[in-house]
Structures are given as structure tokens and as C-alpha cells.
Short mmCIF file of C-alpha atoms in Angstrom, two decimals:
data_model
loop_
_atom_site.label_atom_id
_atom_site.label_comp_id
_atom_site.label_asym_id
_atom_site.label_seq_id
_atom_site.Cartn_x
_atom_site.Cartn_y
_atom_site.Cartn_z
CA MET W 184 66.02 -50.89 -7.59
CA ALA W 185 62.63 -50.63 -9.40
CA ILE W 186 61.81 -47.04 -10.10
CA ARG W 187 58.59 -45.86 -8.17
CA SER W 188 58.11 -42.65 -10.03
CA ALA W 189 58.23 -41.19 -13.52
CA TRP W 190 59.31 -37.50 -12.56
CA TRP W 191 61.38 -37.45 -15.84
CA MET W 192 58.33 -37.55 -17.96
CA ARG W 193 56.72 -34.59 -16.72
CA GLU W 194 57.63 -30.87 -15.77
CA PRO W 195 58.28 -30.21 -12.01
CA ALA W 196 55.25 -29.17 -10.15
CA THR W 197 55.35 -25.35 -9.28
CA GLY W 198 52.30 -25.52 -7.06
CA ARG W 199 49.10 -27.13 -6.43
CA THR W 200 46.30 -26.49 -9.32
CA GLY W 201 42.72 -27.65 -9.46
CA GLY W 202 43.55 -30.19 -12.01
CA GLU W 203 46.64 -31.45 -10.04
CA SER W 204 46.59 -35.09 -8.83
CA ARG W 205 46.27 -35.78 -5.09
CA TYR W 206 49.11 -38.32 -5.14
CA LEU W 207 52.00 -35.80 -5.04
CA ASN W 208 53.73 -34.79 -1.80
CA ALA W 209 54.65 -37.65 0.69
CA THR W 210 55.28 -35.30 3.50
CA THR W 211 51.52 -34.70 3.64
CA HIS W 212 50.82 -38.36 4.32
CA HIS W 213 53.65 -38.90 7.05
CA LEU W 214 51.10 -41.32 8.83
CA HIS W 215 50.08 -43.35 5.78
CA PRO W 216 53.15 -42.82 3.34
CA HIS W 217 51.58 -45.31 0.80
CA GLN W 218 49.02 -42.64 -0.19
CA SER W 219 51.83 -40.71 -1.83
CA TRP W 220 52.46 -43.36 -4.34
CA PRO W 221 53.11 -42.60 -7.26
CA ASN W 222 54.81 -39.51 -6.01
CA GLN W 223 54.10 -37.40 -9.19
CA GLY W 224 51.14 -36.03 -11.07
CA SER W 225 49.49 -38.89 -12.89
CA ASN W 226 46.83 -36.94 -14.76
CA GLY W 227 47.76 -36.40 -18.40
CA LEU W 228 49.93 -38.67 -20.65
CA ALA W 229 52.16 -40.10 -18.04
CA PHE W 230 49.98 -42.61 -16.28
CA LYS W 231 46.56 -42.32 -17.58
CA GLU W 232 45.17 -45.63 -16.82
CA LEU W 233 46.73 -45.65 -13.51
CA GLU W 234 45.03 -42.37 -12.60
CA ARG W 235 41.72 -43.57 -13.78
CA PHE W 236 41.78 -46.80 -11.75
CA LEU W 237 42.69 -44.73 -8.73
CA ARG W 238 39.82 -42.46 -9.41
CA GLU W 239 37.18 -44.97 -10.01
CA ASN W 240 37.99 -47.52 -7.37
CA PRO W 241 37.89 -46.10 -4.13
CA GLY W 242 37.54 -47.88 -0.71
CA THR W 243 39.61 -50.42 1.20
CA HIS W 244 38.66 -53.79 -0.30
CA CYS W 245 41.00 -56.20 -1.75
CA SER W 246 41.62 -59.96 -2.25
CA VAL W 247 45.42 -60.88 -1.93
CA CYS W 248 46.65 -64.37 -1.24
CA ARG W 249 50.51 -64.53 -0.08
CA LEU W 250 52.62 -67.52 -0.88
CA SER W 251 55.87 -68.05 0.82
CA TYR W 252 58.87 -69.87 -0.92
CA SER W 253 60.63 -71.31 2.30
CA TYR W 254 63.39 -73.93 2.81
CA ASP W 255 62.24 -77.41 4.21
CA ALA W 256 64.91 -78.72 6.15
CA SER W 257 63.28 -82.19 6.28
CA LYS W 258 63.12 -82.69 2.63
CA LYS W 259 66.52 -80.39 2.13
CA ARG W 260 64.58 -78.28 -0.50
CA ALA W 261 62.64 -75.12 -0.83
CA LYS W 262 58.99 -75.30 -1.69
CA TRP W 263 55.81 -72.95 -2.07
CA GLY W 264 53.35 -72.91 0.79
CA ARG W 265 50.02 -70.64 1.07
CA ASP W 266 50.88 -68.02 3.86
CA ARG W 267 47.98 -65.78 4.80
CA GLN W 268 45.21 -63.79 2.75
CA ALA W 269 44.24 -60.25 3.10
CA ARG W 270 40.56 -59.04 2.54
CA SER W 271 41.12 -55.28 3.40
CA SER W 272 43.77 -52.75 3.06
CA VAL W 273 44.37 -52.79 6.79
CA GLU W 274 45.16 -56.56 6.36
CA LEU W 275 47.28 -56.17 3.41
CA GLU W 276 49.30 -53.50 5.11
CA THR W 277 49.82 -55.75 8.25
CA LEU W 278 50.93 -58.59 5.51
CA LEU W 279 53.37 -56.32 3.66
CA LEU W 280 55.02 -54.95 6.76
CA GLU W 281 55.77 -58.27 8.44
CA GLN W 282 59.20 -59.41 9.03
CA ARG W 283 60.09 -62.13 6.69
CA PRO W 284 61.72 -65.36 8.30
CA GLU W 285 65.21 -66.08 7.26
CA GLU W 286 64.33 -69.37 5.73
CA THR W 287 61.93 -67.60 3.44
CA TYR W 288 63.29 -66.82 -0.02
CA CYS W 289 60.58 -65.37 -1.99
CA ALA W 290 57.09 -64.11 -1.35
CA LEU W 291 54.20 -64.23 -3.93
CA TYR W 292 51.01 -61.96 -3.78
CA ILE W 293 48.23 -63.15 -6.02
CA VAL W 294 45.84 -60.41 -6.42
CA SER W 295 42.28 -61.10 -7.58
CA SER W 296 40.77 -57.87 -6.43
CA LEU W 297 42.09 -54.21 -5.71
CA SER W 298 40.84 -50.83 -4.52
CA ALA W 299 42.95 -47.74 -4.96
CA GLU W 300 44.48 -47.80 -1.64
CA ALA W 301 45.35 -51.49 -1.64
CA LEU W 302 47.16 -50.68 -5.10
CA GLN W 303 48.87 -47.91 -3.43
CA MET W 304 50.12 -50.16 -0.79
CA LEU W 305 51.50 -52.83 -2.97
CA GLY W 306 53.26 -50.14 -5.15
CA PHE W 307 54.70 -48.25 -2.18
CA HIS W 308 55.89 -51.19 0.17
CA LEU W 309 56.92 -53.62 -2.66
CA ASN W 310 58.64 -50.74 -4.45
CA ILE W 311 56.97 -51.40 -7.84
CA THR W 312 57.11 -49.06 -10.79
CA PRO W 313 53.84 -47.37 -11.51
CA ARG W 314 54.14 -48.41 -15.23
CA PHE W 315 53.23 -51.97 -14.16
CA PHE W 316 49.75 -50.90 -12.82
CA ASN W 317 49.41 -48.53 -15.77
CA PHE W 318 47.16 -51.17 -17.46
CA PRO W 319 46.79 -50.28 -21.42
CA TYR W 320 44.62 -52.20 -23.43
CA THR W 321 47.15 -53.93 -25.36
CA ILE W 322 48.03 -57.42 -26.32
CA LEU W 323 51.35 -57.35 -24.52
CA SER W 324 53.14 -54.97 -22.63
CA THR W 325 56.64 -55.44 -20.90
CA GLY W 326 59.40 -53.40 -18.94
CA VAL W 327 62.76 -52.72 -19.93
CA PRO W 328 65.45 -55.38 -19.48
CA VAL W 329 67.10 -54.53 -16.02
CA ASN W 330 68.51 -56.91 -13.27
CA ASP W 331 66.47 -55.67 -10.50
CA PHE W 332 62.94 -56.44 -11.77
CA VAL W 333 60.80 -57.84 -14.70
CA PHE W 334 57.14 -57.35 -15.56
CA PHE W 335 54.70 -58.07 -18.22
CA GLY W 336 51.08 -57.98 -19.13
CA LEU W 337 49.18 -60.48 -21.37
CA GLN W 338 45.94 -60.82 -23.05
CA VAL W 339 44.34 -64.21 -23.06
CA MET W 340 40.92 -65.82 -24.01
CA GLU W 341 38.96 -67.20 -21.24
CA ARG W 342 35.41 -68.70 -20.57
CA TYR W 343 32.88 -66.69 -18.92
CA GLY W 344 29.07 -67.00 -18.03
CA HIS W 345 26.72 -64.91 -20.24
CA ASN W 346 26.23 -62.41 -17.41
CA ASN W 347 29.89 -62.47 -16.22
CA LEU W 348 32.37 -60.04 -18.10
CA PRO W 349 36.03 -59.22 -17.16
CA THR W 350 37.25 -55.61 -16.88
CA GLU W 351 39.59 -56.04 -19.93
CA ALA W 352 36.67 -56.92 -22.20
CA LYS W 353 34.65 -53.90 -21.13
CA ARG W 354 37.52 -51.58 -22.13
CA SER W 355 37.31 -51.82 -25.96
CA SER W 356 34.05 -52.17 -28.08
CA ASN W 357 36.22 -54.13 -30.55
CA SER W 358 37.36 -56.69 -27.95
CA PRO W 359 36.93 -60.12 -29.48
CA LYS W 360 34.30 -62.68 -28.26
CA MET W 361 32.69 -65.83 -29.44
CA THR W 362 30.17 -68.25 -28.26
CA PHE W 363 30.70 -71.84 -29.78
CA ARG W 364 28.45 -74.43 -30.77
CA THR W 365 28.57 -77.93 -29.34
CA LYS W 366 27.31 -81.18 -30.31
CA SER W 367 24.43 -80.82 -27.87
CA GLY W 368 23.54 -77.25 -28.84
CA GLN W 369 24.79 -73.97 -27.95
CA SER W 370 27.53 -73.44 -25.37
CA SER W 371 26.70 -72.13 -22.14
CA HIS W 372 29.74 -69.72 -21.89
CA THR W 373 31.24 -67.16 -23.86
CA TRP W 374 34.97 -66.55 -24.60
CA HIS W 375 36.13 -63.07 -23.75
CA VAL W 376 39.62 -61.25 -23.39
CA THR W 377 40.97 -61.02 -19.99
CA ARG W 378 44.61 -59.90 -18.63
CA ILE W 379 47.28 -61.25 -16.54
CA ASN W 380 49.89 -59.03 -15.17
CA VAL W 381 53.04 -60.45 -13.55
CA VAL W 382 56.08 -58.61 -11.81
CA PHE W 383 58.92 -59.86 -9.96
CA ILE W 384 61.27 -57.60 -7.77
CA ARG W 385 64.63 -58.49 -6.40
CA ILE W 386 65.51 -57.00 -2.98
CA PRO W 387 69.17 -55.81 -2.82
CA LEU W 388 71.81 -57.64 -0.90
CA GLU W 389 72.42 -56.77 2.53
CA ARG W 390 76.24 -56.79 3.68
CA TYR W 391 78.12 -56.12 6.91
CA ALA W 392 81.60 -56.91 8.18
CA GLU W 393 82.67 -58.92 11.37
CA GLY W 394 84.78 -61.88 12.45
CA CYS W 395 87.71 -62.66 10.00
CA ALA W 396 91.26 -61.77 10.46
CA PHE W 397 94.31 -61.55 8.18
CA THR W 398 97.54 -59.59 8.31
CA VAL W 399 98.31 -56.38 6.32
CA ALA W 400 101.87 -54.74 6.78
CA GLY W 401 102.39 -56.50 10.14
CA TYR W 402 99.18 -55.47 11.63
CA VAL W 403 96.32 -58.03 12.17
CA VAL W 404 92.99 -56.73 10.62
CA SER W 405 90.02 -58.71 11.78
CA TYR W 406 86.49 -58.62 9.75
CA ARG W 407 84.15 -60.75 8.02
CA LEU W 408 81.99 -59.80 5.14
CA ILE W 409 78.70 -61.57 5.10
CA PHE W 410 76.26 -61.34 2.26
CA LYS W 411 72.60 -62.17 3.14
CA ARG W 412 70.75 -63.94 0.61
CA PRO W 413 68.83 -61.73 -1.73
CA ARG W 414 65.30 -61.86 -1.36
CA TYR W 415 62.60 -61.61 -3.97
CA ASN W 416 58.93 -60.61 -4.26
CA GLY W 417 56.39 -61.40 -6.87
CA VAL W 418 52.94 -59.89 -7.81
CA ILE W 419 50.42 -61.59 -10.12
CA VAL W 420 47.31 -59.63 -10.91
CA PHE W 421 44.03 -61.43 -12.06
CA ASP W 422 40.79 -60.08 -12.93
CA PRO W 423 38.11 -60.43 -10.37
CA ALA W 424 36.37 -62.76 -12.64
CA ASP W 425 39.23 -64.98 -13.11
CA GLN W 426 38.97 -67.17 -10.00
CA ALA W 427 39.65 -70.14 -12.18
CA PHE W 428 43.19 -68.80 -12.70
CA VAL W 429 43.78 -68.03 -9.25
CA GLU W 430 42.72 -71.59 -7.89
CA ALA W 431 44.74 -73.32 -10.81
CA LEU W 432 47.97 -71.26 -9.84
CA LEU W 433 47.59 -72.12 -6.03
CA ALA W 434 47.02 -75.69 -6.88
CA LEU W 435 49.99 -75.77 -9.18
CA ALA W 436 52.23 -73.86 -6.60
CA ALA W 437 51.22 -76.67 -4.06
CA ASN W 438 52.49 -79.36 -6.37
CA VAL W 439 56.17 -80.15 -5.39
CA GLU W 440 57.83 -81.52 -8.54
CA GLU W 441 61.27 -83.14 -8.27
CA GLU W 442 63.57 -80.63 -9.73
CA LEU W 443 67.31 -80.46 -9.51
CA PRO W 444 68.03 -77.51 -7.12
CA GLY W 445 71.00 -75.23 -8.22
CA LEU W 446 73.56 -73.61 -5.92
CA GLU W 447 71.00 -70.70 -5.49
CA GLU W 448 67.99 -72.77 -5.11
CA HIS W 449 66.16 -69.69 -3.41
CA LYS W 450 65.98 -68.23 -6.92
CA LEU W 451 64.15 -71.18 -8.28
CA GLY W 452 60.85 -69.97 -6.58
CA LEU W 453 59.86 -67.43 -9.03
CA CYS W 454 61.15 -69.26 -12.18
CA ASP W 455 58.70 -72.17 -10.87
CA ILE W 456 55.97 -69.76 -10.73
CA LEU W 457 56.75 -68.30 -14.00
CA THR W 458 56.68 -71.65 -15.68
CA LYS W 459 53.19 -72.43 -14.12
CA VAL W 460 51.77 -69.10 -15.20
CA PHE W 461 52.69 -69.92 -18.86
CA TYR W 462 51.38 -73.46 -18.39
CA ILE W 463 48.08 -71.88 -17.41
CA ILE W 464 48.06 -69.59 -20.20
CA SER W 465 49.01 -72.27 -22.93
CA PHE W 466 46.42 -74.84 -21.43
CA THR W 467 43.55 -72.16 -21.84
CA TRP W 468 44.69 -71.47 -25.33
CA GLY W 469 44.46 -75.10 -25.99
CA CYS W 470 41.04 -75.25 -24.59
CA PHE W 471 39.80 -72.38 -26.81
CA LEU W 472 41.27 -73.97 -29.82
CA GLU W 473 39.51 -77.33 -29.03
CA GLU W 474 36.11 -75.81 -28.66
CA LEU W 475 36.87 -73.84 -31.97
CA GLU W 476 37.47 -77.05 -33.67
CA GLU W 477 34.36 -78.68 -32.43
CA HIS W 478 32.42 -75.74 -33.51
CA LEU W 479 33.75 -75.93 -36.88
CA ASP W 480 32.97 -79.72 -37.04
CA VAL W 481 29.22 -79.06 -36.16
CA LEU W 482 29.03 -76.34 -38.94
CA ASN W 483 30.64 -78.96 -41.37
CA GLN W 484 28.15 -81.56 -40.60
CA LYS W 485 25.29 -79.12 -40.86
CA CYS W 486 26.60 -77.48 -44.30
CA VAL W 487 26.61 -81.03 -46.03
CA GLU W 488 23.08 -81.92 -45.13
CA GLU W 489 20.83 -82.38 -48.20
CA GLU W 490 18.14 -80.43 -46.81
CA LEU W 491 19.93 -77.12 -46.33
CA SER W 492 17.38 -74.30 -46.74
CA PRO W 493 18.30 -70.70 -47.95
CA ASP W 494 17.67 -69.41 -44.34
CA ASP W 495 20.25 -71.95 -42.81
CA GLN W 496 22.85 -71.04 -45.61
CA LEU W 497 22.59 -67.46 -44.45
CA ILE W 498 22.94 -68.29 -40.77
CA TYR W 499 25.77 -70.52 -41.22
CA THR W 500 27.57 -68.21 -43.58
CA ARG W 501 27.26 -65.33 -41.00
CA GLU W 502 28.78 -67.43 -38.18
CA LEU W 503 31.47 -68.40 -40.32
CA HIS W 504 32.43 -64.89 -41.41
CA ARG W 505 32.35 -63.77 -37.75
CA LEU W 506 34.93 -66.44 -37.02
CA VAL W 507 37.52 -65.32 -39.76
CA PRO W 508 38.54 -62.07 -37.67
CA LEU W 509 38.82 -64.22 -34.47
CA PHE W 510 41.62 -66.43 -36.06
CA GLY W 511 43.76 -63.30 -36.57
CA GLU W 512 43.11 -62.03 -32.85
CA SER W 513 43.84 -65.36 -31.21
CA ARG W 514 46.92 -65.95 -33.48
CA ARG W 515 48.22 -62.52 -32.47
CA ARG W 516 47.79 -63.27 -28.79
CA ILE W 517 49.30 -66.75 -29.10
CA LEU W 518 52.54 -65.15 -30.81
CA ALA W 519 52.55 -62.46 -28.01
CA VAL W 520 52.82 -65.38 -25.42
CA LYS W 521 55.62 -66.92 -27.31
CA ASP W 522 57.46 -63.54 -27.54
CA THR W 523 57.18 -62.99 -24.00
CA ILE W 524 58.81 -66.33 -23.23
CA GLN W 525 61.65 -65.37 -25.56
CA GLN W 526 62.00 -62.13 -23.66
CA MET W 527 62.02 -63.80 -20.21
CA LEU W 528 64.51 -66.40 -21.38
CA GLY W 529 66.85 -63.72 -22.11
CA HIS W 530 66.07 -61.24 -19.47
CA PRO W 531 68.90 -60.14 -16.99
CA PHE W 532 66.54 -60.91 -14.15
CA PHE W 533 66.69 -64.59 -14.95
CA THR W 534 69.81 -65.28 -16.72
CA SER W 535 71.96 -64.95 -13.63
CA VAL W 536 69.90 -67.68 -11.82
CA ASN W 537 71.33 -71.08 -11.62
CA ALA W 538 67.97 -72.57 -11.85
CA HIS W 539 67.54 -70.89 -15.19
CA GLN W 540 68.47 -73.98 -17.05
CA SER W 541 65.39 -75.93 -15.75
CA MET W 542 63.19 -73.01 -16.44
CA THR W 543 64.56 -72.68 -20.06
CA ALA W 544 63.92 -76.50 -20.68
CA TYR W 545 60.40 -76.21 -19.55
CA LEU W 546 59.45 -73.01 -21.43
CA HIS W 547 60.88 -74.55 -24.60
CA LYS W 548 58.13 -77.23 -24.34
CA THR W 549 55.74 -74.51 -23.75
CA THR W 550 56.95 -72.71 -26.93
CA ALA W 551 56.61 -75.72 -28.85
CA ALA W 552 52.96 -76.19 -27.76
CA LEU W 553 52.33 -72.53 -28.80
CA ASP W 554 53.75 -73.21 -32.19
CA ASP W 555 51.42 -76.05 -32.43
CA TYR W 556 48.52 -73.79 -31.67
CA LYS W 557 49.46 -71.40 -34.15
CA THR W 558 49.68 -74.15 -36.82
CA ARG W 559 46.08 -75.22 -35.58
CA SER W 560 44.88 -71.78 -35.78
CA LEU W 561 46.03 -71.61 -39.43
CA GLU W 562 44.50 -75.04 -40.44
CA LEU W 563 41.17 -74.11 -38.79
CA SER W 564 41.20 -70.51 -40.64
CA GLU W 565 41.74 -72.55 -43.66
CA GLN W 566 38.87 -74.80 -42.80
CA THR W 567 36.48 -71.98 -42.14
CA ASN W 568 37.23 -70.49 -45.69
CA ASN W 569 36.49 -73.94 -47.22
CA LEU W 570 33.26 -74.18 -45.50
CA ILE W 571 32.26 -70.71 -46.75
CA SER W 572 33.28 -71.72 -50.23
CA LEU W 573 31.21 -74.90 -49.58
CA ILE W 574 28.13 -73.06 -48.67
CA PHE W 575 28.34 -70.82 -52.01
CA ASN W 576 28.83 -73.75 -54.08
CA ILE W 577 25.73 -75.57 -52.65
CA ALA W 578 23.78 -72.48 -53.08
CA THR W 579 24.87 -72.20 -56.81
CA LEU W 580 24.10 -75.86 -57.43
CA GLN W 581 20.67 -75.34 -55.81
CA ASP W 582 20.11 -72.31 -58.10
CA THR W 583 21.11 -74.43 -60.99
CA ARG W 584 18.89 -77.15 -60.03
CA VAL W 585 15.85 -74.94 -59.80
CA ALA W 586 16.98 -73.18 -63.22
CA VAL W 587 16.84 -76.68 -64.76
CA GLU W 588 13.63 -77.54 -63.32
CA GLU W 589 12.02 -74.26 -64.43
CA SER W 590 13.70 -75.02 -67.86
CA HIS W 591 11.82 -78.56 -67.96
CA ALA W 592 8.50 -76.78 -67.09
CA ALA W 593 8.99 -74.19 -69.82
CA ASN W 594 9.78 -77.05 -72.48
CA VAL W 595 6.67 -78.85 -71.35
CA LEU W 596 4.63 -75.75 -71.63
CA ALA W 597 6.30 -74.96 -75.13
CA ALA W 598 5.52 -78.68 -76.27
CA SER W 599 1.87 -78.05 -75.47
CA ILE W 600 1.71 -74.84 -77.23
CA ARG W 601 3.40 -76.65 -80.19
CA ARG W 602 0.84 -79.25 -80.29
CA VAL W 603 -2.10 -76.75 -80.10
CA THR W 604 -0.33 -74.91 -82.99
CA VAL W 605 -0.04 -78.16 -85.30
CA LEU W 606 -3.56 -79.08 -84.52
CA THR W 607 -4.41 -75.55 -85.84
CA PHE W 608 -2.46 -75.95 -88.86
CA ILE W 609 -4.63 -79.14 -89.29
CA TYR W 610 -7.82 -78.23 -88.37
CA LEU W 611 -7.92 -74.62 -90.02
CA PRO W 612 -7.74 -76.04 -93.42
CA LEU W 613 -10.50 -78.57 -92.33
CA MET W 614 -12.72 -75.94 -91.03
CA LEU W 615 -12.02 -74.08 -94.39
CA SER W 616 -12.93 -77.26 -96.29
CA ALA W 617 -15.92 -77.92 -94.22
CA SER W 618 -17.01 -74.24 -94.94
CA VAL W 619 -16.61 -74.83 -98.57
CA PHE W 620 -18.43 -78.07 -98.45
CA GLY W 621 -21.22 -76.50 -96.46
CA MET W 622 -21.87 -73.74 -98.89
CA ASN W 623 -25.11 -74.13 -100.82
CA VAL W 624 -23.70 -74.37 -104.31
CA PHE W 625 -26.46 -76.59 -105.29
CA GLU W 626 -30.32 -76.51 -104.39
CA ILE W 627 -30.94 -79.10 -101.94
CA THR W 628 -34.03 -80.96 -103.27
CA GLU W 629 -35.44 -84.28 -103.18
CA ASP W 630 -34.20 -84.96 -106.74
CA LYS W 631 -32.70 -88.23 -106.95
CA SER W 632 -30.03 -87.16 -109.49
CA ASN W 633 -28.25 -84.95 -106.72
CA HIS W 634 -26.11 -87.32 -104.80
CA SER W 635 -23.09 -84.97 -103.92
CA ILE W 636 -24.04 -84.42 -100.15
CA TRP W 637 -22.84 -87.97 -99.07
CA ILE W 638 -19.24 -87.08 -100.34
CA PHE W 639 -18.87 -84.22 -97.71
CA VAL W 640 -19.92 -86.62 -94.96
CA VAL W 641 -17.48 -89.27 -95.81
CA VAL W 642 -14.46 -87.07 -96.45
CA SER W 643 -15.09 -85.24 -93.12
CA ALA W 644 -15.38 -88.39 -91.00
CA VAL W 645 -12.14 -89.76 -92.62
CA LEU W 646 -10.27 -86.59 -91.98
CA MET W 647 -11.52 -86.33 -88.26
CA LEU W 648 -10.31 -89.94 -87.65
CA PHE W 649 -7.03 -89.41 -89.22
CA THR W 650 -6.38 -86.25 -87.25
CA VAL W 651 -7.24 -88.00 -84.04
CA LEU W 652 -4.94 -90.79 -84.43
CA THR W 653 -2.26 -88.72 -85.51
CA TRP W 654 -2.36 -86.50 -82.56
CA THR W 655 -2.67 -89.41 -80.13
CA THR W 656 0.45 -91.28 -81.63
CA TRP W 657 2.57 -88.07 -81.93
CA SER W 658 1.69 -86.90 -78.16
CA ARG W 659 2.75 -90.36 -76.90
CA VAL W 660 6.00 -90.46 -78.71
CA THR W 661 6.78 -86.94 -77.57
CA ASP W 662 5.84 -87.66 -74.12
CA ASP W 663 8.16 -90.72 -74.01
CA LYS W 664 11.10 -88.73 -75.28
CA GLN W 665 10.72 -86.02 -72.71
CA ARG W 666 10.55 -88.55 -69.85
CA ARG W 667 13.73 -90.06 -70.81
CA ARG W 668 15.39 -86.62 -71.27
CA ASP W 669 14.25 -85.55 -67.68
CA LEU W 670 15.64 -89.03 -66.33
CA ARG W 671 18.99 -88.28 -67.81
CA THR W 672 19.11 -84.75 -66.56
CA SER W 673 18.08 -85.89 -62.86
CA LEU W 674 20.71 -88.69 -63.21
CA ASN W 675 23.52 -86.00 -64.23
CA ALA W 676 22.50 -83.66 -61.46
CA GLY W 677 22.78 -86.47 -58.80
CA ASN W 678 26.31 -87.39 -60.20
CA LEU W 679 27.38 -83.72 -59.94
CA GLU W 680 26.23 -83.41 -56.31
CA ALA W 681 27.98 -86.67 -55.31
#
């Protein structure tokens, strides 16, 4: 039987105090006994999250859909069918107190919204341990391996609108989230962490004696020992924002597959539900990795564009760096799903079921898919690191190109300065010579015997013509060499980028 209290975790209550929880004594709630659940003080270290939930969610609202796993005589097999739905705690209590027909083997309660009173009703009437409702912010939480019940809670990534946030994502500021790019632009939804909690409970066997006779020491003893079928209850708690999960599970439960029933086919119901829950979780992780892969493909195409500006490099680098911790978070949660499957396969609650073999075969396929997701996550993580390195390499090449162009401009300036310097070395002596020739050494008269003035004119004209021709020829040769050098540099840079 599932343990409904944790009295061994706390000191016995000696009297009511101001800080004592109101969920203590069942005798004070004889008309509504569920209000005593859990029957111990829950403020403190025992059930802190449960106490907070009961305190912060007053009212009577709820959203609970019940599925029944019943035997169909026409098809000679059992199948799941949608039974009833409760929208308030009054309807839920009526649903929980209904007598179950003999042909109904299992009942599954799919919960998408709960108030404090509705949660107490589920815990009290279905005999669920409070630890199941003490939802901590952990990737995986499971119960102890016992025969009478099994429960686990898993975190999984799911898509939500920008104004819609699951409760699990609000509980931690470090909760992973991501909005991916698509080929048509930014995605319209954001991936957040949500939680799925599952518990299965076995109802004990009922037995009584009648009818059969045998002889002991000459006396006839008549009785017959009849064992009624064991019944099972299951509760799956989804976040109010996870209506897609609820609809998917209802659709999968209504899909009757041809399976080989065992001698205890009534136990197959919860095994079937368990495989469908893990299928939904696995499918969701597959969608997450597909969008992540498309996001990286879009960034890859943008990173190799020729016109990649420094601002774009900064934007894409930041996006890629935000992806790096996301791979670790997703990989941890994928491994948690795989670990949960392994625990369920070896759990005493399932190992005694004859249908356990078919459940094992299906869950092994799910485990193989999760292994593939883990490998894909590692590959995408490596691809992300390669893109980050590519952006840094492109930035380095662009800086190198700018440095080369600046060096070319500096070389051109240096060549111009060199030309001016050479011309200065030529014209400075000429100016000195002109100054010497311009000196009035001899008296300038109209004396016919003084003919030295024409020598200055001839020498100056010849030197000027020689200087101009030399400068023109040298400039053309130097410019031609510089053009050939620039062409070789640009070709080498193009080959390096290719």
C-alpha cells in the first residue's frame, strides 16, 4: 500500500501552534476526510513544495479526465476508453467515489489543472504518497522500488507561445529556454522546460472463502478461496499549458493496437499507457532537435556569406554561444528519460506482469531513439563550436585583408615621398648651380667680348629636360611594378579565402 504520510520524518506534534499546518488531524474533518491529507505538518523540510502548492492554489477548480481500461467481450480483449471529466472538486469527488464495474481493470486520471482541494482528493481517495505531489525542480525524481506503486517525474522541453509560460519554467531563473531561427525567419514559439508526473497504484487483492469441499480426517470441509482481480489506478499530471500533451495521450490511448495479451491482460493497461507516455516524450525531443538542427543550418548559411559585417559576426557569435549550454541541458534530460525507462523495466511493479515482455520490447526501441538523440546532440554541439571557430577565422581574415590594404596604401605614400625626395636630391644641386650661375661675377655690359651668359641658358635647359624625362620614365616603371604586386596579393588572398 502506498504510504500516505511521512510521520517518520518529523517529531510528533505536541499541540497546535501558530506555525503548524492545517493538514493535521482527520477527526476535525469527518465530513470531508480528504482535507486531512497529508496527515502531518507539511511546513518545513518534509514537503515544502506540497505545502506551498496547497497554500497558493485555493479554490475548487480542476480539470481531470478519467480513462477506463475495460474488457470488450466482442473483441475478446481489453481497451482504453474515455470515461468522464471533472471540472470541479465536487465532480472529482463523485468520480473518485464511484463503484468500479467488475470488467474495468484500470482507471487512469489525466490531470491538466488542480486546486488544493482537488489535489487532496486525489491523494486521499487514490492513496497516493505525498512525495509524488511534492514537485521539486529537478530533472528526474522517482520513488522507491516497491510492489504496490511506482511514480516518477520528468522534465522535458516543449513549445509555447511567447506569452504562454509553463509553471516549471517559472520556478527557476536558470531554466533553459530558446527561440530558434527558421528558413522563413524567427520562429513564432519558444522552447521551455515543463514537467510530466506519473504514478501507478495497485489496489490490494480481495479474497473470501466459499463453495469448495474436501475431506480432512474423515470430515468434509467445504470452502472455496476466490481472488478478485487486482485493480490499478494511474494519475498523470500535466501542466495547464500542456494541452497538446493531454490531447496526444488521449488520441494514443484510443488507438487500439494488435498486441498479444498475456494471462493477466488486465495489467497490460498501465504498461500500454507507460509506453505511450515515453513515446510522447521521445517524439517531443525529436522535434526539439529538428528545430535546433534547422537553426544551425540557417546560421551556417549566414556565416559563409561574403558580405558578413562585423555587427552580424557579433550577433551570430552571441547566438551560437547561447546554444552551447543548451546542448548540455537537453542531453542531461534525454539521459534522464533513458534512465527512467531502465528503472521502469526493472521495477517490481512491472516485472510481475505477463505483458511486461511487450512493454520491454517497445521501450527498448524508445531507448534506441534516445541514444540517437544523444548522438545528434553531441554532433550539433560540435557543429556549433565549428561555426564559432569559423566566425573567428573569417574575422581574422577580414582583419588581415584590411591590414594588407592599409600596408599597400602606406607603400604608395612611401613611394610618393621617395619620388619627392629623389627630385629634391636632383633639383637642390640644380638650384645651387642656378644660384651660382646667377651670381654677378662679371659686369653685364654690351661689350661684345662677354659671351658667357648663353652657357647658363643652355645648361639649365638641358638639365631641366633631362630631369623631366627621367622622372616620367621612373614613375611609369614604379607604378607598373606596384600594380603587378597588388594583383598578385589580391589573387593570393582570393585563393586563401577559397
